[in-house]
XYZ file of C-alpha atoms in Angstrom:
720
model
C -0.069 0.393 0.114
C 0.791 3.143 -0.935
C 1.674 5.994 1.131
C 2.574 9.022 -0.235
C 0.996 11.647 -1.856
C 1.973 14.534 -4.580
C -0.740 17.958 -3.161
C -0.697 20.770 -5.858
C -0.678 24.319 -4.636
C -0.172 27.866 -6.404
C -0.180 31.416 -7.054
C -2.046 34.042 -8.770
C -0.949 36.927 -10.605
C -2.103 40.293 -9.739
C -5.569 41.582 -12.166
C -3.526 44.739 -12.558
C -3.356 47.875 -15.827
C -0.936 46.224 -17.797
C -2.263 42.354 -17.450
C -5.369 42.140 -17.741
C -5.500 38.399 -17.716
C -4.657 36.726 -14.446
C -1.645 34.350 -14.562
C -1.541 30.802 -12.410
C 1.051 29.118 -11.062
C 0.921 25.383 -10.120
C 3.500 23.558 -8.299
C 4.050 20.497 -6.397
C 4.023 20.085 -2.958
C 4.919 16.632 -1.767
C 4.304 15.211 1.475
C 5.768 11.889 2.588
C 2.845 9.393 5.767
C 5.083 7.450 7.521
C 3.219 4.076 8.398
C 4.638 4.018 11.718
C 3.111 7.753 12.751
C 0.655 10.329 11.649
C 2.604 12.391 13.779
C 4.821 13.978 11.450
C 5.303 14.897 7.470
C 8.652 16.412 7.061
C 10.100 16.048 4.331
C 14.072 15.812 4.970
C 13.516 13.472 7.867
C 11.380 11.734 5.970
C 14.086 11.429 3.428
C 17.068 10.981 5.518
C 14.668 8.176 7.194
C 14.529 6.696 3.877
C 17.790 6.751 2.666
C 19.033 5.441 5.771
C 16.381 2.138 5.585
C 17.317 1.644 1.664
C 21.019 1.051 2.828
C 20.536 -1.569 5.355
C 18.282 -3.311 3.137
C 20.584 -3.759 0.514
C 23.732 -4.035 2.883
C 22.569 -6.676 4.058
C 23.466 -10.650 3.433
C 19.485 -11.255 2.782
C 18.700 -8.767 0.557
C 16.606 -9.127 -2.688
C 14.922 -6.957 -5.377
C 11.348 -7.628 -4.225
C 7.968 -5.601 -2.942
C 9.254 -4.089 -0.253
C 12.438 -2.670 -1.612
C 10.438 -1.323 -4.380
C 8.060 1.129 -2.134
C 11.148 2.272 -0.473
C 12.520 3.235 -3.602
C 9.272 4.579 -4.770
C 9.037 6.592 -1.386
C 12.332 7.819 -1.625
C 11.797 9.197 -4.994
C 8.499 11.055 -4.337
C 10.552 12.813 -1.102
C 12.927 14.395 -3.597
C 10.333 15.868 -5.725
C 11.091 19.579 -3.923
C 14.181 19.066 -3.701
C 16.044 17.772 -6.735
C 13.419 16.594 -9.211
C 15.855 14.393 -11.040
C 16.585 11.971 -8.456
C 12.369 11.639 -8.685
C 13.205 10.752 -12.193
C 16.147 8.595 -11.229
C 14.065 6.526 -8.654
C 11.437 6.258 -10.139
C 12.666 4.485 -13.621
C 15.114 2.030 -11.251
C 11.224 1.053 -9.286
C 9.932 0.701 -12.938
C 12.935 -1.533 -13.976
C 12.610 -3.549 -10.729
C 8.908 -3.931 -10.721
C 8.209 -4.980 -13.856
C 11.679 -7.906 -13.073
C 9.545 -9.152 -10.330
C 5.830 -8.140 -11.099
C 5.322 -6.095 -9.570
C 1.947 -4.222 -10.736
C 1.235 -1.691 -7.539
C 4.570 -0.423 -7.735
C 5.136 0.018 -11.000
C 2.195 2.221 -11.038
C 3.600 3.993 -8.661
C 6.545 4.371 -10.369
C 4.636 5.842 -13.084
C 3.554 8.128 -11.015
C 6.737 9.278 -9.568
C 8.097 9.472 -13.316
C 4.635 11.169 -15.008
C 5.171 13.611 -12.184
C 8.516 14.787 -13.145
C 7.873 15.147 -17.086
C 4.643 17.132 -15.867
C 7.818 19.483 -13.008
C 9.558 20.250 -16.000
C 6.730 21.792 -18.250
C 6.371 18.067 -20.513
C 2.905 18.174 -20.217
C 1.613 15.992 -22.990
C 4.749 12.811 -22.056
C 3.551 13.250 -18.211
C -0.105 13.163 -19.544
C 0.918 9.298 -21.510
C 2.798 8.227 -18.183
C -0.207 8.962 -15.634
C -3.074 7.161 -17.889
C -0.787 4.145 -17.869
C -0.557 4.694 -14.408
C -4.060 4.442 -14.718
C -4.952 1.465 -16.855
C -2.716 -0.854 -14.846
C -4.153 0.267 -11.395
C -7.744 -0.224 -12.541
C -6.667 -3.456 -14.069
C -4.799 -4.677 -10.659
C -8.087 -3.209 -8.714
C -4.671 -0.633 -7.013
C -7.514 1.578 -5.705
C -5.198 3.736 -3.335
C -2.834 4.298 -6.034
C -5.571 5.067 -8.887
C -7.399 7.691 -6.436
C -3.256 8.845 -6.235
C -2.776 9.244 -9.804
C -6.055 10.686 -10.529
C -4.682 13.738 -8.637
C -1.833 14.002 -10.195
C -3.115 13.768 -13.609
C -5.541 16.133 -12.334
C -3.202 18.641 -11.866
C -1.716 18.143 -15.160
C -4.857 19.303 -16.205
C -5.181 22.115 -14.254
C -1.981 23.383 -15.384
C -2.786 23.074 -18.780
C -5.855 24.710 -18.560
C -8.762 22.561 -19.078
C -10.220 22.767 -15.661
C -13.495 20.675 -16.024
C -11.192 18.087 -16.300
C -9.123 18.486 -13.552
C -11.966 18.959 -11.484
C -13.420 15.545 -12.797
C -10.172 13.212 -11.981
C -9.865 15.428 -9.024
C -14.042 14.213 -7.904
C -13.107 10.817 -8.338
C -9.487 10.811 -7.232
C -11.994 12.279 -3.734
C -14.424 9.513 -3.858
C -11.900 6.865 -3.853
C -10.307 8.433 -1.102
C -13.386 8.591 1.230
C -14.010 5.564 0.493
C -10.817 3.765 1.530
C -10.662 6.827 4.783
C -7.289 8.445 3.772
C -8.187 11.837 5.627
C -4.105 13.256 5.041
C -5.491 12.840 1.396
C -8.873 13.972 1.683
C -6.891 17.097 2.438
C -4.868 16.866 -0.586
C -8.440 17.094 -2.869
C -9.414 19.405 -1.146
C -6.982 21.938 -1.554
C -6.790 21.318 -5.154
C -10.848 21.362 -5.470
C -9.758 24.906 -3.979
C -7.646 26.174 -6.019
C -10.348 25.302 -8.842
C -12.667 27.653 -7.062
C -10.358 30.649 -6.716
C -9.410 30.414 -10.911
C -13.721 30.451 -11.423
C -13.554 33.335 -8.557
C -15.987 30.935 -6.203
C -14.263 32.702 -3.509
C -16.282 31.691 -1.013
C -16.646 28.056 -1.870
C -12.687 28.262 -2.075
C -11.913 29.519 1.287
C -14.500 26.745 2.498
C -12.231 23.668 1.379
C -8.835 25.573 1.827
C -10.337 25.156 5.917
C -11.751 22.162 5.655
C -8.368 20.709 4.304
C -6.471 22.385 7.032
C -8.829 20.814 10.253
C -7.942 17.974 8.749
C -4.086 18.096 8.325
C -4.584 19.780 11.883
C -6.504 16.989 13.434
C -3.699 14.852 11.629
C -1.011 16.442 13.291
C 0.754 17.964 9.657
C 2.343 21.449 10.566
C 4.775 20.439 7.536
C 1.279 20.673 5.411
C 0.047 23.465 6.602
C 1.612 25.995 5.526
C 0.876 25.690 1.544
C -2.856 26.248 2.724
C -1.512 29.103 4.419
C -0.724 30.182 1.317
C -3.721 29.398 -0.529
C -5.776 31.701 2.153
C -3.322 34.296 1.663
C -3.994 34.248 -2.662
C -7.648 34.284 -1.772
C -7.386 37.495 0.903
C -5.080 38.889 -2.139
C -7.929 38.328 -4.578
C -9.937 40.216 -2.427
C -7.608 43.124 -2.334
C -6.296 42.044 0.849
C -2.359 42.675 0.634
C -1.061 43.405 3.718
C -2.692 40.484 5.150
C -1.773 38.383 2.408
C 1.818 39.689 2.679
C 2.060 38.925 6.487
C 0.648 35.404 5.557
C 3.370 34.365 3.279
C 6.379 36.342 5.184
C 5.656 33.981 8.206
C 5.646 31.195 5.879
C 8.265 32.333 4.552
C 10.120 32.881 8.095
C 8.739 28.892 8.954
C 11.837 26.770 9.867
C 9.822 23.845 8.355
C 9.419 25.875 5.212
C 13.206 26.711 4.631
C 13.988 23.379 1.975
C 11.086 24.052 0.676
C 12.314 25.629 -3.437
C 8.880 25.520 -4.631
C 6.618 27.210 -1.712
C 9.279 29.393 -0.715
C 9.231 30.646 -4.627
C 5.342 31.030 -4.874
C 5.796 32.952 -1.429
C 8.302 35.283 -3.118
C 6.102 35.973 -6.621
C 3.239 36.775 -4.467
C 4.682 39.661 -2.538
C 6.059 40.367 -5.635
C 3.117 41.024 -6.909
C 0.679 42.558 -3.617
C 4.313 45.448 -3.840
C 3.765 46.297 -7.724
C -0.086 47.287 -6.712
C 1.697 49.003 -4.295
C 4.002 50.220 -6.708
C 7.501 49.254 -4.445
C 9.011 48.473 -7.265
C 12.634 47.936 -5.412
C 10.675 45.538 -2.978
C 8.684 44.188 -6.341
C 12.351 43.164 -7.961
C 14.116 41.824 -5.415
C 10.856 39.454 -4.387
C 11.204 38.143 -8.440
C 14.664 38.066 -8.371
C 14.613 35.598 -4.961
C 11.801 33.874 -7.144
C 12.834 33.363 -9.929
C 16.742 32.277 -8.444
C 14.881 28.958 -6.685
C 12.692 28.333 -10.190
C 15.768 28.348 -11.921
C 17.544 25.738 -9.422
C 14.083 23.718 -9.286
C 13.854 23.692 -13.302
C 10.534 25.116 -12.975
C 9.606 26.143 -16.583
C 5.985 27.805 -15.606
C 7.281 29.194 -12.743
C 10.819 31.098 -13.904
C 8.830 32.237 -17.233
C 6.369 33.629 -14.643
C 9.028 35.206 -12.817
C 10.614 36.824 -16.121
C 7.090 37.965 -17.126
C 6.556 39.740 -13.583
C 10.089 41.414 -13.627
C 9.485 42.474 -16.993
C 5.992 44.382 -16.188
C 7.841 45.968 -13.634
C 10.594 47.333 -15.216
C 7.932 48.782 -17.596
C 6.167 50.336 -14.809
C 10.090 51.948 -13.879
C 10.202 52.918 -18.226
C 13.572 51.086 -18.342
C 12.985 49.693 -21.617
C 15.735 47.257 -22.787
C 15.946 45.901 -19.623
C 11.578 45.230 -19.916
C 11.873 44.002 -22.952
C 15.148 41.925 -22.652
C 12.963 39.909 -19.553
C 9.336 39.400 -21.622
C 11.210 38.329 -24.643
C 12.962 35.333 -22.229
C 10.304 34.931 -21.021
C 8.015 34.852 -24.154
C 10.762 31.948 -25.506
C 10.222 29.334 -22.314
C 6.287 30.169 -22.512
C 6.194 29.285 -25.895
C 8.439 26.262 -26.176
C 6.500 24.472 -23.114
C 3.191 25.548 -24.412
C 2.665 27.210 -21.582
C -0.240 29.930 -23.057
C -1.039 32.639 -20.973
C 2.241 32.969 -20.014
C 2.489 33.381 -24.036
C -0.372 35.586 -23.987
C 0.208 38.172 -21.472
C 4.024 38.248 -22.627
C 2.775 39.338 -26.140
C 0.576 42.046 -24.609
C 3.649 43.731 -22.609
C 5.748 43.347 -25.854
C 2.737 45.407 -27.198
C 2.429 47.467 -24.571
C 6.218 48.108 -24.207
C 6.718 48.862 -27.899
C 3.703 50.906 -28.265
C 5.801 53.198 -25.726
C 8.685 53.399 -27.647
C 6.265 54.882 -30.544
C 6.395 51.322 -32.492
C 2.825 51.029 -33.677
C 3.266 48.488 -36.512
C 5.358 45.860 -33.856
C 3.021 47.106 -30.728
C -0.127 46.108 -33.228
C 1.689 42.980 -34.640
C 2.005 41.662 -31.000
C -0.940 42.778 -29.728
C -2.369 40.738 -32.685
C -0.744 37.669 -30.899
C -2.093 38.524 -27.836
C -5.465 38.178 -28.699
C -4.884 34.817 -31.081
C -3.709 33.288 -27.646
C -6.484 34.507 -25.915
C -8.855 32.703 -28.697
C -6.574 29.843 -28.359
C -7.042 30.129 -24.514
C -11.104 30.173 -24.570
C -11.283 27.389 -26.927
C -9.342 25.037 -24.629
C -11.680 26.161 -22.019
C -14.289 24.351 -23.978
C -14.707 21.688 -21.783
C -15.385 24.115 -19.161
C -18.401 26.012 -20.788
C -21.401 23.461 -19.268
C -20.001 23.543 -15.599
C -19.632 26.606 -15.497
C -23.359 27.157 -17.441
C -24.949 25.247 -14.517
C -23.415 27.835 -12.366
C -24.487 30.940 -13.558
C -27.623 29.479 -14.343
C -28.039 28.155 -9.925
C -26.785 31.533 -9.114
C -28.962 33.398 -11.844
C -32.055 31.865 -11.047
C -31.892 32.280 -7.338
C -31.219 36.251 -7.750
C -33.807 36.020 -10.017
C -36.589 34.880 -7.397
C -35.067 37.148 -4.717
C -35.573 40.255 -7.220
C -39.251 39.518 -8.182
C -40.707 39.148 -4.770
C -38.997 41.998 -3.613
C -40.346 44.006 -6.630
C -43.436 42.188 -6.125
C -43.721 43.807 -2.692
C -42.685 47.473 -3.774
C -43.792 46.891 -7.398
C -47.299 45.687 -7.118
C -48.912 48.378 -10.009
C -45.773 47.108 -12.565
C -46.976 44.225 -13.289
C -46.522 45.259 -17.056
C -43.218 45.442 -16.662
C -43.126 42.332 -14.273
C -43.729 40.126 -17.199
C -41.485 41.618 -19.617
C -38.912 40.836 -17.528
C -40.530 36.951 -17.044
C -40.223 37.171 -21.081
C -36.733 38.632 -20.958
C -36.322 35.804 -18.325
C -37.535 33.348 -20.178
C -35.259 33.819 -23.657
C -32.374 33.607 -21.095
C -33.114 30.029 -20.181
C -34.259 28.947 -23.649
C -30.400 30.075 -24.757
C -28.417 28.933 -22.162
C -30.539 25.345 -22.361
C -28.879 25.814 -26.150
C -25.591 27.235 -25.063
C -25.169 23.971 -22.519
C -27.239 21.435 -25.384
C -23.949 22.515 -27.883
C -21.576 22.419 -25.248
C -22.364 18.872 -24.000
C -22.235 18.098 -27.497
C -19.321 19.251 -28.510
C -17.314 17.744 -24.876
C -18.822 14.496 -25.738
C -17.245 14.925 -29.295
C -13.873 15.855 -28.640
C -13.700 13.246 -26.146
C -14.625 10.336 -28.981
C -12.299 11.615 -30.625
C -9.305 11.762 -28.150
C -10.241 8.192 -27.033
C -10.540 6.888 -31.285
C -6.750 8.682 -31.477
C -5.404 6.693 -28.580
C -6.891 3.529 -29.692
C -5.129 3.838 -33.007
C -2.224 5.041 -31.569
C -1.809 1.977 -28.930
C -2.970 -0.416 -32.105
C 0.383 0.824 -34.763
C 2.523 0.583 -31.882
C 1.120 -2.614 -31.199
C 1.628 -3.144 -34.973
C 4.960 -2.079 -35.074
C 6.146 -3.723 -31.961
C 4.813 -6.956 -34.089
C 6.317 -6.517 -37.465
C 9.818 -5.820 -36.250
C 9.316 -8.967 -34.049
C 8.164 -11.282 -37.299
C 11.145 -9.531 -39.673
C 14.042 -10.779 -36.828
C 12.834 -14.048 -36.663
C 12.917 -14.197 -40.372
C 16.368 -12.701 -40.747
C 16.478 -15.167 -37.884
C 16.227 -18.206 -39.685
C 17.485 -16.933 -43.460
C 20.764 -16.751 -41.362
C 20.442 -20.401 -40.286
C 19.705 -21.697 -43.444
C 22.244 -19.655 -45.313
C 24.662 -21.262 -42.716
C 23.448 -25.286 -43.255
C 23.389 -24.656 -46.706
C 26.885 -23.557 -46.733
C 27.692 -26.605 -44.805
C 26.329 -28.807 -46.903
C 27.899 -27.504 -50.241
C 31.477 -27.845 -48.368
C 30.752 -31.689 -47.414
C 29.720 -32.979 -50.573
C 32.667 -31.753 -52.258
C 34.718 -32.307 -49.628
C 33.171 -35.829 -49.379
C 33.308 -36.268 -53.027
C 37.049 -35.522 -53.846
C 37.746 -37.388 -50.912
C 35.917 -40.377 -52.146
C 36.606 -39.860 -55.570
C 40.858 -40.673 -55.028
C 40.380 -43.650 -53.185
C 37.815 -45.168 -55.754
C 40.145 -44.086 -58.376
C 42.841 -45.901 -56.325
C 39.955 -49.460 -56.293
C 39.509 -48.523 -60.230
C 43.687 -48.966 -61.362
C 44.118 -51.475 -58.348
C 41.385 -53.771 -60.486
C 42.520 -52.763 -64.090
C 46.602 -53.623 -62.844
C 45.122 -57.250 -61.437
C 43.208 -58.267 -64.707
C 45.737 -56.748 -66.945
C 49.113 -58.242 -65.413
C 50.146 -61.981 -64.695
C 50.307 -61.528 -60.959
C 51.865 -64.179 -58.280
C 50.256 -65.051 -54.672
C 52.212 -63.090 -52.751
C 52.057 -60.054 -55.139
C 48.277 -60.998 -55.017
C 47.535 -60.705 -51.657
C 49.919 -57.573 -51.149
C 47.397 -55.652 -53.699
C 44.755 -57.540 -51.861
C 45.437 -56.033 -48.031
C 45.325 -52.690 -49.569
C 42.146 -52.883 -51.772
C 40.595 -54.046 -48.581
C 41.977 -50.956 -46.613
C 40.688 -48.551 -49.148
C 37.158 -50.476 -49.554
C 37.519 -49.983 -45.787
C 37.999 -46.192 -45.674
C 34.839 -45.717 -48.512
C 32.973 -47.983 -46.169
C 33.360 -45.925 -43.485
C 33.259 -42.567 -44.927
C 29.977 -43.647 -46.471
C 28.432 -44.592 -43.580
C 29.251 -41.328 -41.685
C 28.154 -39.265 -44.351
C 25.167 -41.459 -44.681
C 24.333 -40.943 -41.065
C 25.036 -37.019 -41.537
C 22.395 -36.870 -43.912
C 19.605 -38.251 -42.602
C 20.296 -36.709 -39.304
C 20.233 -33.062 -41.578
C 16.794 -34.309 -42.448
C 15.805 -35.118 -39.191
C 14.797 -38.894 -40.276
C 17.574 -40.174 -37.470
C 15.195 -41.693 -34.386
C 16.518 -42.963 -31.320
C 16.152 -46.581 -29.402
C 17.314 -46.323 -26.276
C 17.916 -50.184 -24.931
C 20.037 -51.818 -22.381
C 23.289 -52.486 -23.734
C 26.965 -53.755 -23.208
C 29.690 -50.895 -23.263
C 32.140 -54.033 -22.839
C 30.887 -56.401 -25.664
C 30.593 -53.017 -28.330
C 34.533 -51.855 -26.848
C 35.628 -55.437 -27.997
C 33.339 -56.113 -30.770
C 34.936 -52.416 -32.517
C 39.389 -53.442 -30.963
C 38.358 -56.679 -32.886
C 37.025 -54.732 -36.048
C 40.085 -52.323 -35.896
C 42.799 -55.277 -35.157
C 44.371 -55.544 -38.851
C 45.053 -51.720 -38.558
C 46.084 -51.499 -35.037
C 48.568 -54.261 -35.908
C 49.899 -53.359 -39.063
C 50.942 -49.554 -36.961
C 52.444 -51.909 -34.081
C 50.051 -49.984 -31.163
C 48.755 -51.138 -28.348
C 45.347 -51.244 -27.556
C 44.136 -51.464 -23.805
C 40.840 -52.905 -22.745
C 40.245 -51.227 -18.910
C 36.564 -51.422 -19.243
C 34.888 -51.885 -16.141
C 33.052 -54.931 -15.383
C 29.480 -54.780 -15.953
C 29.687 -51.193 -17.836
C 25.565 -51.784 -18.880
C 24.218 -47.988 -20.524
C 21.227 -47.502 -21.506
C 21.422 -45.645 -24.910
C 20.860 -46.635 -28.889
C 23.165 -49.673 -29.671
C 23.924 -48.261 -33.366
C 23.924 -44.398 -32.490
C 27.053 -45.427 -29.679
C 28.728 -48.092 -32.014
C 29.553 -45.287 -34.623
C 30.581 -43.103 -31.456
C 32.950 -45.447 -30.233
C 33.600 -46.704 -34.052
C 34.758 -42.821 -34.751
C 36.602 -41.921 -31.806
C 38.990 -45.566 -31.746
C 39.111 -44.995 -35.700
C 40.766 -41.270 -34.856
C 42.800 -42.500 -32.190
C 44.381 -45.140 -33.948
C 44.766 -42.524 -37.234
C 46.730 -39.533 -35.218
C 48.796 -42.553 -33.295
C 51.901 -43.516 -34.481
C 53.750 -46.815 -34.916
C 54.520 -48.464 -31.447
C 52.129 -45.226 -29.777
C 49.152 -46.924 -27.067
C 45.655 -46.524 -26.728
C 43.693 -47.371 -23.315
C 39.902 -47.458 -23.163
C 37.989 -47.358 -19.850
C 35.309 -46.384 -18.394
C 33.808 -45.784 -14.763
C 30.360 -45.221 -12.754
C 30.230 -40.960 -12.100
C 28.112 -40.106 -9.025
C 25.302 -38.720 -11.582
C 24.537 -42.550 -12.349
C 26.173 -41.506 -15.891
C 28.951 -44.415 -17.881
C 32.473 -42.247 -18.104
C 33.856 -44.589 -21.227
C 37.893 -42.491 -21.488
C 39.854 -43.237 -25.108
C 43.346 -42.263 -24.354
C 46.579 -42.179 -27.386
C 49.831 -41.674 -27.472
C 49.504 -39.902 -30.708
C 50.127 -36.224 -31.919
C 47.572 -34.044 -30.116
C 45.906 -31.585 -30.536
C 46.886 -27.215 -29.700
C 44.201 -24.573 -28.748
C 43.059 -23.801 -32.395
C 42.420 -27.326 -33.468
C 40.690 -28.334 -29.760
C 37.925 -25.244 -30.081
C 37.290 -25.645 -33.969
C 36.644 -29.405 -33.019
C 32.298 -30.877 -33.275
C 32.079 -27.540 -35.786
C 31.174 -28.150 -39.422
C 34.491 -26.982 -40.743
C 34.690 -28.823 -43.090
C 37.835 -26.661 -45.148
C 40.249 -27.895 -42.435
C 41.578 -31.013 -42.271
C 44.127 -33.016 -40.952
C 46.238 -36.314 -41.733
C 46.625 -38.539 -39.838
C 50.265 -40.372 -38.909
C 50.420 -43.098 -42.051
C 49.158 -39.781 -44.377
C 45.420 -41.584 -43.520
C 42.314 -38.545 -44.415
C 39.347 -37.618 -43.036
C 35.984 -35.402 -43.659
C 35.549 -33.419 -39.962
C 32.336 -35.212 -40.370
C 32.759 -38.416 -37.648
C 33.442 -35.920 -34.158
C 29.934 -33.931 -35.598
C 27.784 -37.134 -35.922
C 29.593 -38.479 -32.095
C 28.065 -35.699 -30.631
C 24.812 -35.323 -32.232
C 24.677 -38.942 -31.570
C 25.507 -38.229 -27.445
C 23.372 -35.183 -27.006
C 19.838 -37.510 -28.273
C 21.231 -39.993 -26.015
C 21.091 -37.643 -23.067
C 25.210 -37.836 -22.713
C 28.550 -35.099 -23.333
C 31.688 -35.260 -24.745
C 34.914 -33.241 -23.287
C 38.711 -33.346 -24.769
C 41.768 -32.780 -23.284
C 44.764 -32.837 -25.616
C 48.176 -31.785 -25.473
C 51.192 -31.345 -28.340
C 53.234 -34.514 -29.192
C 51.773 -36.165 -25.735
C 48.424 -37.162 -26.863
C 44.730 -37.365 -26.551
C 41.909 -37.982 -24.178
C 38.382 -38.008 -25.331
C 35.337 -38.385 -22.599
C 31.960 -39.526 -23.097
C 29.296 -39.868 -20.807
C 26.095 -41.622 -21.497
C 23.118 -43.201 -18.499
C 23.626 -46.052 -16.610
C 20.890 -49.071 -16.827
C 18.677 -49.060 -13.935
C 17.867 -52.315 -12.281
C 14.447 -51.957 -13.833
C 15.587 -52.074 -17.617
C 15.121 -48.320 -17.824
């Protein structure tokens, strides 16, 4: 369960003679609530406490990146928001990665909220909305109500900052409903505060004070002294709207003097800014510049684009009032550039209005007209952006006007009983007004529904395109991988058949020549026996090569089936030793059978027979005259037979060892008596051992010999 929340507070821009439409600043104030205590909300102690707890977990012997660790990372991420937003992003991304790895959906939803808050803070509102929506979708899927309430509040703040008050109100009300269901008192206060801010923007100051005071009562009950300060700032802004400037300034200065606000740069920035606004109204321009400058320094440290743009605009207005036009122009241009880059329409509108007034003061009427037109363009854009709020405004206006009208009618009936005709005209006028308002309400609702459906359709189409793009890339990668595998297999096949064709052609030609010589010459019995022996060796070589080739071709076509059965390895080794006895005798090589008694395995007889034959053939091929070959077996702890063929032959270097069991058919090695091979035998050995759940290892040293050791399962007493 999450226990940390974002809260919004903001300061107003004065409705002075220079800037007609006020500019709204919004900031995040982060409150961290410890589970162990509802009496402490101080951010810096919470941050230090979280840092120590994370370090304790990470240094523990039993440390694991589990759900508890993710929850701490999310809380730690939020703790940095008002001090170092980059750290909020860093730990948010870290929490996201771990949550995805351990499939912790609630932690992932909270991580999305932290990451989205960072982008909202930096003025990347579209990115923030996308990330918040991902979190909302995930929280809905997992029925994670507390996280869903917090995400509704966060995206509501984003819509508030971009001027979509109806959407902001909708999300805040959904958040408030869940928080009331869960009994989250501290978080209820946060949402009440945000609803109060919207009431201020709609000039419903009495309603705003009710929201702020209810939120303040809750925080006082909870002992949340730090959380009371932002509410005091909001109460001060209501007083400022009511032009009670001295009362408002006293509250702001008290906030700045409070020790608990010393580290809260966002709150201090807004307080300095609003004090500057008050001094502008009171024409104390030096004091106004001092406070605007302090606010600007803090906002630059926070990289708060909205705040920076507003501070620069305030300074530009003061210098314009002081007739320092060059300084004013520089500040207004910098504010305009930042506002336009970040999409802050209200600041863009006010910046063009100030620039129009500045150029008018210089006598540049053409330039002044240009900026005035840009100001009007932005005002129209803002008006269009607020279309979705008209429904609620009309309902409120209708209710207020209706109440006022009824009261006025009663008064007129008492005071002007004889003016019935005049009253009738008023009633008719009201009816017409109601009809007009009803039509406006209908078209506004219809427009809002159409826009909402269009946004939903656009989002769905975008998601589907992203899914199709990812699926296409995945299929492309699979096809490329298959094509590469096929090309490699085809190249290996071509090389093999080229080499095998050459190797078979030579002995067959020799056979043909020997047979022709035998037929043409009148040979003695001794000469015939000598030629017959040579013919026999050539035939055996061709036969062995063909067997290997046929087995390899069959395996490539997936035509080989493995039929394991009880297999007496002692008999199989003896058969192969006897088979190659003519070769061992001719090369004077001693073959020692050191097989353990009753070496019975569970494997396919024909495949293991080919394994032993190939390994023994290689050992005889690369062992010089007078050498020695030993074949041994032992039963290991995994109930497998380990069969080793050790020779005293030429051995192999690391480069040769690394290429064994691979289809490098272009690399040839000749035996000690010039014997040739295709390299196909060892490929079949590894393939057949794998099919029989076995392995093979090789150790070798040049001029000292080689040892090939393979394993196959031992037969059990029940026959398997």
